[in-house]
Coordinates of C-alpha atoms in Angstrom, one line a residue:
M1 CA -9.6 19.0 -15.6
Y2 CA -8.2 17.8 -12.2
H3 CA -4.7 18.3 -10.9
N4 CA -3.3 15.7 -8.6
A5 CA -4.4 17.6 -5.5
G6 CA -8.0 16.6 -6.3
V7 CA -7.5 13.0 -7.2
A8 CA -7.0 9.9 -5.1
G9 CA -5.4 6.7 -6.3
I10 CA -7.5 3.6 -5.5
I11 CA -5.9 0.2 -5.8
L12 CA -8.4 -2.7 -5.7
A13 CA -6.7 -5.6 -3.8
G14 CA -9.7 -7.7 -2.9
G15 CA -10.1 -10.1 -5.8
K16 CA -9.8 -13.9 -5.7
N17 CA -6.4 -15.4 -6.7
S18 CA -7.3 -18.9 -7.6
R19 CA -5.3 -19.0 -10.8
M20 CA -2.1 -17.8 -9.2
G21 CA -2.4 -19.7 -5.9
A22 CA -1.2 -16.6 -4.0
E23 CA -2.0 -13.0 -3.4
K24 CA -1.4 -11.4 -6.8
A25 CA -0.8 -8.0 -5.4
L26 CA 2.2 -9.3 -3.4
L27 CA 3.8 -11.3 -6.2
K28 CA 7.2 -9.8 -7.1
I29 CA 8.2 -8.4 -10.4
G30 CA 11.9 -7.7 -10.2
A31 CA 12.5 -7.2 -6.5
K32 CA 9.2 -5.4 -5.7
P33 CA 5.7 -6.6 -5.0
I34 CA 3.2 -5.6 -7.7
I35 CA 1.2 -3.4 -5.4
E36 CA 4.4 -1.5 -4.4
I37 CA 5.1 -0.9 -8.1
I38 CA 1.6 0.4 -8.7
S39 CA 1.6 2.6 -5.5
T40 CA 4.9 4.1 -6.5
A41 CA 3.6 4.9 -9.9
L42 CA 0.4 6.5 -8.6
K43 CA 2.0 8.7 -5.9
P44 CA 3.2 11.5 -8.2
L45 CA -0.2 11.6 -9.9
T46 CA -2.5 11.6 -6.9
E47 CA -3.1 13.2 -3.5
E48 CA -3.4 9.9 -1.6
I49 CA -3.2 6.2 -2.1
I50 CA -6.2 4.1 -0.9
I51 CA -6.0 0.3 -1.0
V52 CA -9.3 -1.6 -0.9
S53 CA -8.8 -4.9 0.8
N54 CA -10.3 -6.9 3.7
R55 CA -6.8 -7.9 4.7
P56 CA -5.3 -4.5 6.0
E57 CA -2.4 -6.1 7.8
Q58 CA -0.9 -7.2 4.4
Y59 CA -1.2 -3.9 2.7
S60 CA -0.8 -1.1 5.3
T61 CA 2.8 -0.2 4.2
Y62 CA 1.8 0.4 0.6
G63 CA -0.8 3.1 0.9
D64 CA -2.0 6.0 3.0
L65 CA -5.2 4.2 3.9
V66 CA -6.5 0.6 3.7
V67 CA -10.3 0.2 3.7
G68 CA -12.5 -2.9 3.4
D69 CA -15.7 -3.3 1.4
I70 CA -18.7 -1.4 2.9
I71 CA -21.1 -3.6 1.0
P72 CA -19.3 -7.0 1.0
G73 CA -19.3 -9.6 -1.7
C74 CA -19.9 -7.2 -4.6
G75 CA -16.6 -7.6 -6.5
P76 CA -14.7 -4.7 -8.1
L77 CA -17.7 -2.4 -8.1
G78 CA -17.9 -2.8 -4.3
G79 CA -14.2 -1.9 -4.0
I80 CA -14.7 1.2 -6.2
H81 CA -17.6 2.2 -4.0
A82 CA -15.5 1.8 -0.8
G83 CA -12.5 3.6 -2.2
L84 CA -14.5 6.6 -3.5
L85 CA -16.4 6.9 -0.2
H86 CA -13.2 7.1 1.8
S87 CA -11.3 9.4 -0.6
S88 CA -10.8 13.1 0.4
G89 CA -10.8 14.5 -3.2
Q90 CA -13.5 14.8 -5.8
A91 CA -12.2 12.0 -8.1
A92 CA -10.1 8.9 -8.1
L93 CA -8.0 7.0 -10.5
V94 CA -8.9 3.4 -10.0
T95 CA -6.5 0.5 -10.8
A96 CA -6.5 -3.2 -10.2
C97 CA -3.8 -4.7 -8.0
D98 CA -2.5 -6.9 -10.9
T99 CA -1.7 -4.2 -13.5
P100 CA 2.0 -3.4 -12.8
F101 CA 2.6 -1.0 -15.7
V102 CA 0.6 2.1 -14.8
S103 CA 1.1 4.8 -17.4
A104 CA 1.4 8.3 -16.1
N105 CA 0.8 9.7 -19.5
L106 CA -2.5 7.8 -19.8
A107 CA -3.5 8.8 -16.3
R108 CA -3.0 12.5 -17.2
L109 CA -5.0 12.0 -20.4
L110 CA -8.0 10.7 -18.4
M111 CA -7.7 13.6 -16.0
K112 CA -7.6 16.0 -18.9
H113 CA -11.0 14.9 -20.0
A114 CA -12.6 14.8 -16.6
A115 CA -14.5 18.1 -16.6
G116 CA -18.2 17.6 -17.0
Y117 CA -18.2 13.8 -16.7
D118 CA -18.9 11.3 -13.9
L119 CA -16.5 8.8 -15.4
V120 CA -13.6 8.7 -17.9
V121 CA -12.9 5.2 -19.2
P122 CA -10.5 3.9 -21.9
R123 CA -11.7 1.6 -24.6
Y124 CA -8.9 -0.6 -26.0
R125 CA -9.2 -3.3 -28.7
G126 CA -13.0 -2.9 -28.4
F127 CA -13.2 -3.5 -24.7
L128 CA -13.7 -1.0 -21.9
E129 CA -11.0 -0.8 -19.2
P130 CA -13.0 0.1 -16.1
L131 CA -10.1 -0.8 -13.8
F132 CA -7.9 1.9 -15.2
A133 CA -10.4 4.7 -15.2
L134 CA -11.2 8.0 -13.5
Y135 CA -14.3 8.1 -11.3
N136 CA -15.9 11.2 -9.9
K137 CA -17.6 11.0 -6.5
S138 CA -20.8 11.9 -8.4
C139 CA -20.9 8.2 -9.3
L140 CA -21.4 7.2 -5.7
N141 CA -25.2 7.3 -5.4
T142 CA -25.7 5.4 -8.6
I143 CA -23.1 2.7 -7.7
E144 CA -24.5 2.3 -4.2
A145 CA -28.0 1.9 -5.5
R146 CA -26.8 -0.8 -7.9
L147 CA -24.9 -2.6 -5.2
K148 CA -28.0 -2.7 -2.9
Q149 CA -30.0 -4.2 -5.8
G150 CA -27.4 -6.9 -6.2
R151 CA -26.4 -5.5 -9.7
N152 CA -22.7 -5.7 -9.5
K153 CA -21.6 -5.6 -13.1
I154 CA -18.8 -3.1 -13.2
T155 CA -19.9 -1.4 -16.4
G156 CA -23.7 -1.9 -15.8
F157 CA -24.4 1.6 -14.5
Y158 CA -22.7 3.6 -17.3
D159 CA -26.0 4.4 -19.0
D160 CA -27.1 6.3 -15.9
L161 CA -24.1 8.6 -15.9
R162 CA -22.1 11.1 -18.0
V163 CA -19.3 8.9 -19.4
R164 CA -16.3 10.0 -21.5
Y165 CA -15.0 7.1 -23.5
V166 CA -11.4 7.5 -24.5
E167 CA -10.9 5.6 -27.8
E168 CA -7.8 3.7 -28.9
E169 CA -6.6 6.4 -31.3
E170 CA -6.6 8.9 -28.5
L171 CA -5.0 6.5 -26.1
R172 CA -2.2 6.0 -28.5
S173 CA -1.6 9.7 -28.7
A174 CA -0.6 9.6 -25.1
E175 CA 0.9 6.1 -24.7
T176 CA 2.4 3.8 -27.3
E177 CA 2.8 0.7 -25.0
L178 CA -0.9 0.0 -24.5
D179 CA -0.6 -3.8 -24.4
R180 CA 1.8 -3.4 -21.5
V181 CA -0.3 -0.9 -19.7
F182 CA -3.4 -3.1 -19.8
L183 CA -1.6 -6.3 -19.0
N184 CA -3.2 -8.1 -16.1
V185 CA -1.1 -10.6 -14.1
N186 CA -3.7 -13.4 -13.8
T187 CA -1.6 -16.5 -14.5
P188 CA 2.0 -17.7 -14.1
V189 CA 2.4 -17.0 -17.8
D190 CA 1.3 -13.4 -17.3
L191 CA 3.8 -13.0 -14.4
A192 CA 6.6 -14.4 -16.6
K193 CA 5.7 -12.0 -19.3
A194 CA 5.8 -9.0 -16.9
Q195 CA 9.1 -10.2 -15.6
T196 CA 10.5 -10.3 -19.1
I197 CA 9.2 -6.7 -19.8
V198 CA 11.1 -5.5 -16.7
E199 CA 14.3 -7.3 -17.6
V200 CA 14.3 -6.1 -21.2
A201 CA 13.7 -2.5 -20.0
K202 CA 16.8 -2.7 -17.7
K203 CA 19.1 -3.6 -20.7

Protein backbone atom coordinates (compact mmCIF):
# COMPACT_ATOMS: atom_id res chain seq x y z
CA MET A 1 0.00 0.00 0.00
CA TYR A 2 1.24 3.46 -0.86
CA HIS A 3 0.63 6.71 0.95
CA ASN A 4 0.49 9.93 -1.02
CA ALA A 5 4.20 10.66 -0.44
CA GLY A 6 5.05 7.81 -2.80
CA VAL A 7 2.51 8.52 -5.53
CA ALA A 8 2.52 11.05 -8.36
CA GLY A 9 -0.57 12.27 -10.15
CA ILE A 10 -0.19 12.10 -13.93
CA ILE A 11 -2.69 13.94 -16.14
CA LEU A 12 -2.56 13.05 -19.83
CA ALA A 13 -3.31 16.18 -21.85
CA GLY A 14 -1.94 15.24 -25.24
CA GLY A 15 -4.92 13.73 -27.02
CA LYS A 16 -6.61 14.97 -30.18
CA ASN A 17 -9.72 17.09 -29.70
CA SER A 18 -11.45 16.82 -33.05
CA ARG A 19 -14.91 16.17 -31.62
CA MET A 20 -14.80 19.22 -29.36
CA GLY A 21 -13.05 21.67 -31.66
CA ALA A 22 -10.98 22.90 -28.71
CA GLU A 23 -8.52 21.75 -26.07
CA LYS A 24 -10.70 19.54 -23.89
CA ALA A 25 -8.52 20.05 -20.84
CA LEU A 26 -9.10 23.82 -20.97
CA LEU A 27 -12.88 23.70 -21.38
CA LYS A 28 -14.62 25.09 -18.33
CA ILE A 29 -17.08 23.33 -16.08
CA GLY A 30 -18.53 25.91 -13.76
CA ALA A 31 -15.85 28.59 -13.68
CA LYS A 32 -12.79 26.33 -13.85
CA PRO A 33 -10.95 24.51 -16.64
CA ILE A 34 -11.31 20.74 -16.46
CA ILE A 35 -7.59 20.29 -15.95
CA GLU A 36 -7.65 22.61 -12.95
CA ILE A 37 -10.52 20.62 -11.44
CA ILE A 38 -8.58 17.37 -11.89
CA SER A 39 -5.33 18.82 -10.56
CA THR A 40 -7.07 20.20 -7.48
CA ALA A 41 -8.66 16.82 -6.80
CA LEU A 42 -5.36 14.96 -7.17
CA LYS A 43 -3.22 17.27 -5.02
CA PRO A 44 -4.31 15.91 -1.60
CA LEU A 45 -3.79 12.35 -2.87
CA THR A 46 -0.37 12.68 -4.48
CA GLU A 47 3.12 14.01 -3.96
CA GLU A 48 3.34 15.87 -7.26
CA ILE A 49 1.23 16.65 -10.31
CA ILE A 50 2.78 15.86 -13.69
CA ILE A 51 0.99 16.94 -16.85
CA VAL A 52 1.97 15.20 -20.07
CA SER A 53 1.54 17.55 -23.02
CA ASN A 54 3.57 18.80 -25.96
CA ARG A 55 2.16 22.28 -25.29
CA PRO A 56 3.74 23.21 -21.94
CA GLU A 57 2.90 26.90 -22.23
CA GLN A 58 -0.81 26.06 -21.90
CA TYR A 59 -0.54 23.87 -18.82
CA SER A 60 2.36 25.10 -16.68
CA THR A 61 0.09 26.73 -14.10
CA TYR A 62 -1.87 23.53 -13.41
CA GLY A 63 0.88 21.16 -12.31
CA ASP A 64 4.31 20.88 -10.75
CA LEU A 65 5.85 19.66 -13.99
CA VAL A 66 4.81 19.56 -17.65
CA VAL A 67 6.59 16.99 -19.81
CA GLY A 68 6.29 15.99 -23.45
CA ASP A 69 6.27 12.53 -24.97
CA ILE A 70 9.67 10.87 -25.03
CA ILE A 71 8.60 8.49 -27.78
CA PRO A 72 6.21 10.65 -29.84
CA GLY A 73 3.07 9.57 -31.61
CA CYS A 74 2.23 6.68 -29.31
CA GLY A 75 -1.03 7.92 -27.81
CA PRO A 76 -1.94 7.53 -24.13
CA LEU A 77 0.58 4.75 -23.54
CA GLY A 78 3.35 7.11 -24.63
CA GLY A 79 2.02 9.68 -22.17
CA ILE A 80 1.99 7.17 -19.32
CA HIS A 81 5.58 6.25 -20.18
CA ALA A 82 6.73 9.90 -20.12
CA GLY A 83 4.89 10.67 -16.89
CA LEU A 84 6.22 7.63 -15.05
CA LEU A 85 9.76 8.29 -16.23
CA HIS A 86 9.66 11.83 -14.83
CA SER A 87 7.89 11.02 -11.56
CA SER A 88 9.90 11.04 -8.34
CA GLY A 89 7.90 8.36 -6.52
CA GLN A 90 7.49 4.66 -7.11
CA ALA A 91 3.95 4.80 -8.48
CA ALA A 92 1.53 7.14 -10.20
CA LEU A 93 -2.20 7.61 -10.39
CA VAL A 94 -2.87 8.23 -14.08
CA THR A 95 -5.91 10.17 -15.29
CA ALA A 96 -7.08 11.58 -18.59
CA CYS A 97 -7.56 15.33 -18.98
CA ASP A 98 -11.26 14.96 -19.79
CA THR A 99 -12.47 13.16 -16.65
CA PRO A 100 -13.49 15.97 -14.30
CA PHE A 101 -14.99 13.91 -11.49
CA VAL A 102 -11.96 12.28 -9.90
CA SER A 103 -12.94 10.20 -6.88
CA ALA A 104 -10.63 10.39 -3.88
CA ASN A 105 -12.27 7.29 -2.43
CA LEU A 106 -11.61 5.32 -5.61
CA ALA A 107 -8.02 6.54 -5.77
CA ARG A 108 -7.44 5.37 -2.22
CA LEU A 109 -8.96 1.99 -3.06
CA LEU A 110 -6.47 1.56 -5.91
CA MET A 111 -3.60 2.52 -3.62
CA LYS A 112 -4.82 0.06 -1.01
CA HIS A 113 -4.35 -2.81 -3.46
CA ALA A 114 -0.99 -1.68 -4.85
CA ALA A 115 1.36 -3.92 -2.87
CA GLY A 116 2.75 -6.74 -4.98
CA TYR A 117 1.34 -5.47 -8.28
CA ASP A 118 2.70 -3.52 -11.23
CA LEU A 119 -0.69 -2.08 -12.07
CA VAL A 120 -4.06 -1.66 -10.36
CA VAL A 121 -6.89 -1.03 -12.83
CA PRO A 122 -10.68 -0.77 -12.39
CA ARG A 123 -13.10 -2.75 -14.50
CA TYR A 124 -16.49 -1.06 -14.86
CA ARG A 125 -19.45 -2.31 -16.88
CA GLY A 126 -17.17 -4.96 -18.33
CA PHE A 127 -14.56 -2.49 -19.59
CA LEU A 128 -11.12 -1.74 -18.19
CA GLU A 129 -10.42 1.85 -17.16
CA PRO A 130 -6.68 2.26 -17.82
CA LEU A 131 -6.94 6.05 -17.64
CA PHE A 132 -7.94 6.00 -14.00
CA ALA A 133 -5.44 3.46 -12.76
CA LEU A 134 -2.38 3.13 -10.55
CA TYR A 135 0.89 2.31 -12.34
CA ASN A 136 4.09 1.24 -10.61
CA LYS A 137 7.41 2.25 -12.14
CA SER A 138 8.05 -1.46 -12.56
CA CYS A 139 5.85 -1.12 -15.68
CA LEU A 140 8.35 1.12 -17.43
CA ASN A 141 10.60 -1.41 -19.14
CA THR A 142 7.64 -3.36 -20.51
CA ILE A 143 5.87 -0.21 -21.72
CA GLU A 144 9.01 1.15 -23.36
CA ALA A 145 9.68 -2.13 -25.15
CA ARG A 146 6.12 -2.12 -26.50
CA LEU A 147 6.37 1.48 -27.69
CA LYS A 148 9.62 0.81 -29.52
CA GLN A 149 7.90 -2.09 -31.29
CA GLY A 150 5.04 0.20 -32.33
CA ARG A 151 2.60 -1.71 -30.12
CA ASN A 152 0.70 1.16 -28.53
CA LYS A 153 -2.50 -0.47 -27.30
CA ILE A 154 -2.92 0.84 -23.78
CA THR A 155 -3.98 -2.52 -22.33
CA GLY A 156 -1.83 -4.64 -24.64
CA PHE A 157 0.99 -5.24 -22.17
CA TYR A 158 -1.10 -6.41 -19.22
CA ASP A 159 -0.36 -10.10 -19.75
CA ASP A 160 3.33 -9.37 -19.14
CA LEU A 161 2.75 -7.81 -15.71
CA ARG A 162 1.22 -8.43 -12.31
CA VAL A 163 -2.16 -6.73 -12.62
CA ARG A 164 -4.76 -6.29 -9.89
CA TYR A 165 -8.19 -5.88 -11.47
CA VAL A 166 -10.66 -4.06 -9.23
CA GLU A 167 -14.11 -5.31 -10.13
CA GLU A 168 -17.35 -3.34 -10.08
CA GLU A 169 -18.66 -4.67 -6.78
CA GLU A 170 -15.48 -3.60 -5.06
CA LEU A 171 -15.53 -0.23 -6.82
CA ARG A 172 -19.04 0.39 -5.52
CA SER A 173 -17.90 -0.32 -1.97
CA ALA A 174 -15.73 2.80 -2.22
CA GLU A 175 -17.69 5.02 -4.63
CA THR A 176 -21.39 5.02 -5.50
CA GLU A 177 -21.26 7.55 -8.37
CA LEU A 178 -19.25 5.46 -10.80
CA ASP A 179 -20.98 6.73 -13.95
CA ARG A 180 -19.90 10.22 -12.96
CA VAL A 181 -16.34 9.21 -12.08
CA PHE A 182 -15.79 7.51 -15.43
CA LEU A 183 -17.49 10.22 -17.51
CA ASN A 184 -15.25 11.41 -20.33
CA VAL A 185 -15.96 14.83 -21.80
CA ASN A 186 -15.51 13.93 -25.46
CA THR A 187 -18.43 15.79 -27.06
CA PRO A 188 -20.53 18.91 -26.44
CA VAL A 189 -23.24 16.61 -25.07
CA ASP A 190 -20.78 15.22 -22.51
CA LEU A 191 -19.75 18.75 -21.54
CA ALA A 192 -23.37 19.75 -21.01
CA LYS A 193 -23.90 16.65 -18.87
CA ALA A 194 -20.90 17.53 -16.72
CA GLN A 195 -22.15 21.11 -16.33
CA THR A 196 -25.52 19.78 -15.19
CA ILE A 197 -23.88 17.51 -12.60
CA VAL A 198 -21.98 20.47 -11.15
CA GLU A 199 -25.05 22.72 -11.11
CA VAL A 200 -27.19 20.08 -9.40
CA ALA A 201 -24.48 19.50 -6.79
CA LYS A 202 -24.53 23.21 -5.90
CA LYS A 203 -28.24 23.15 -5.04
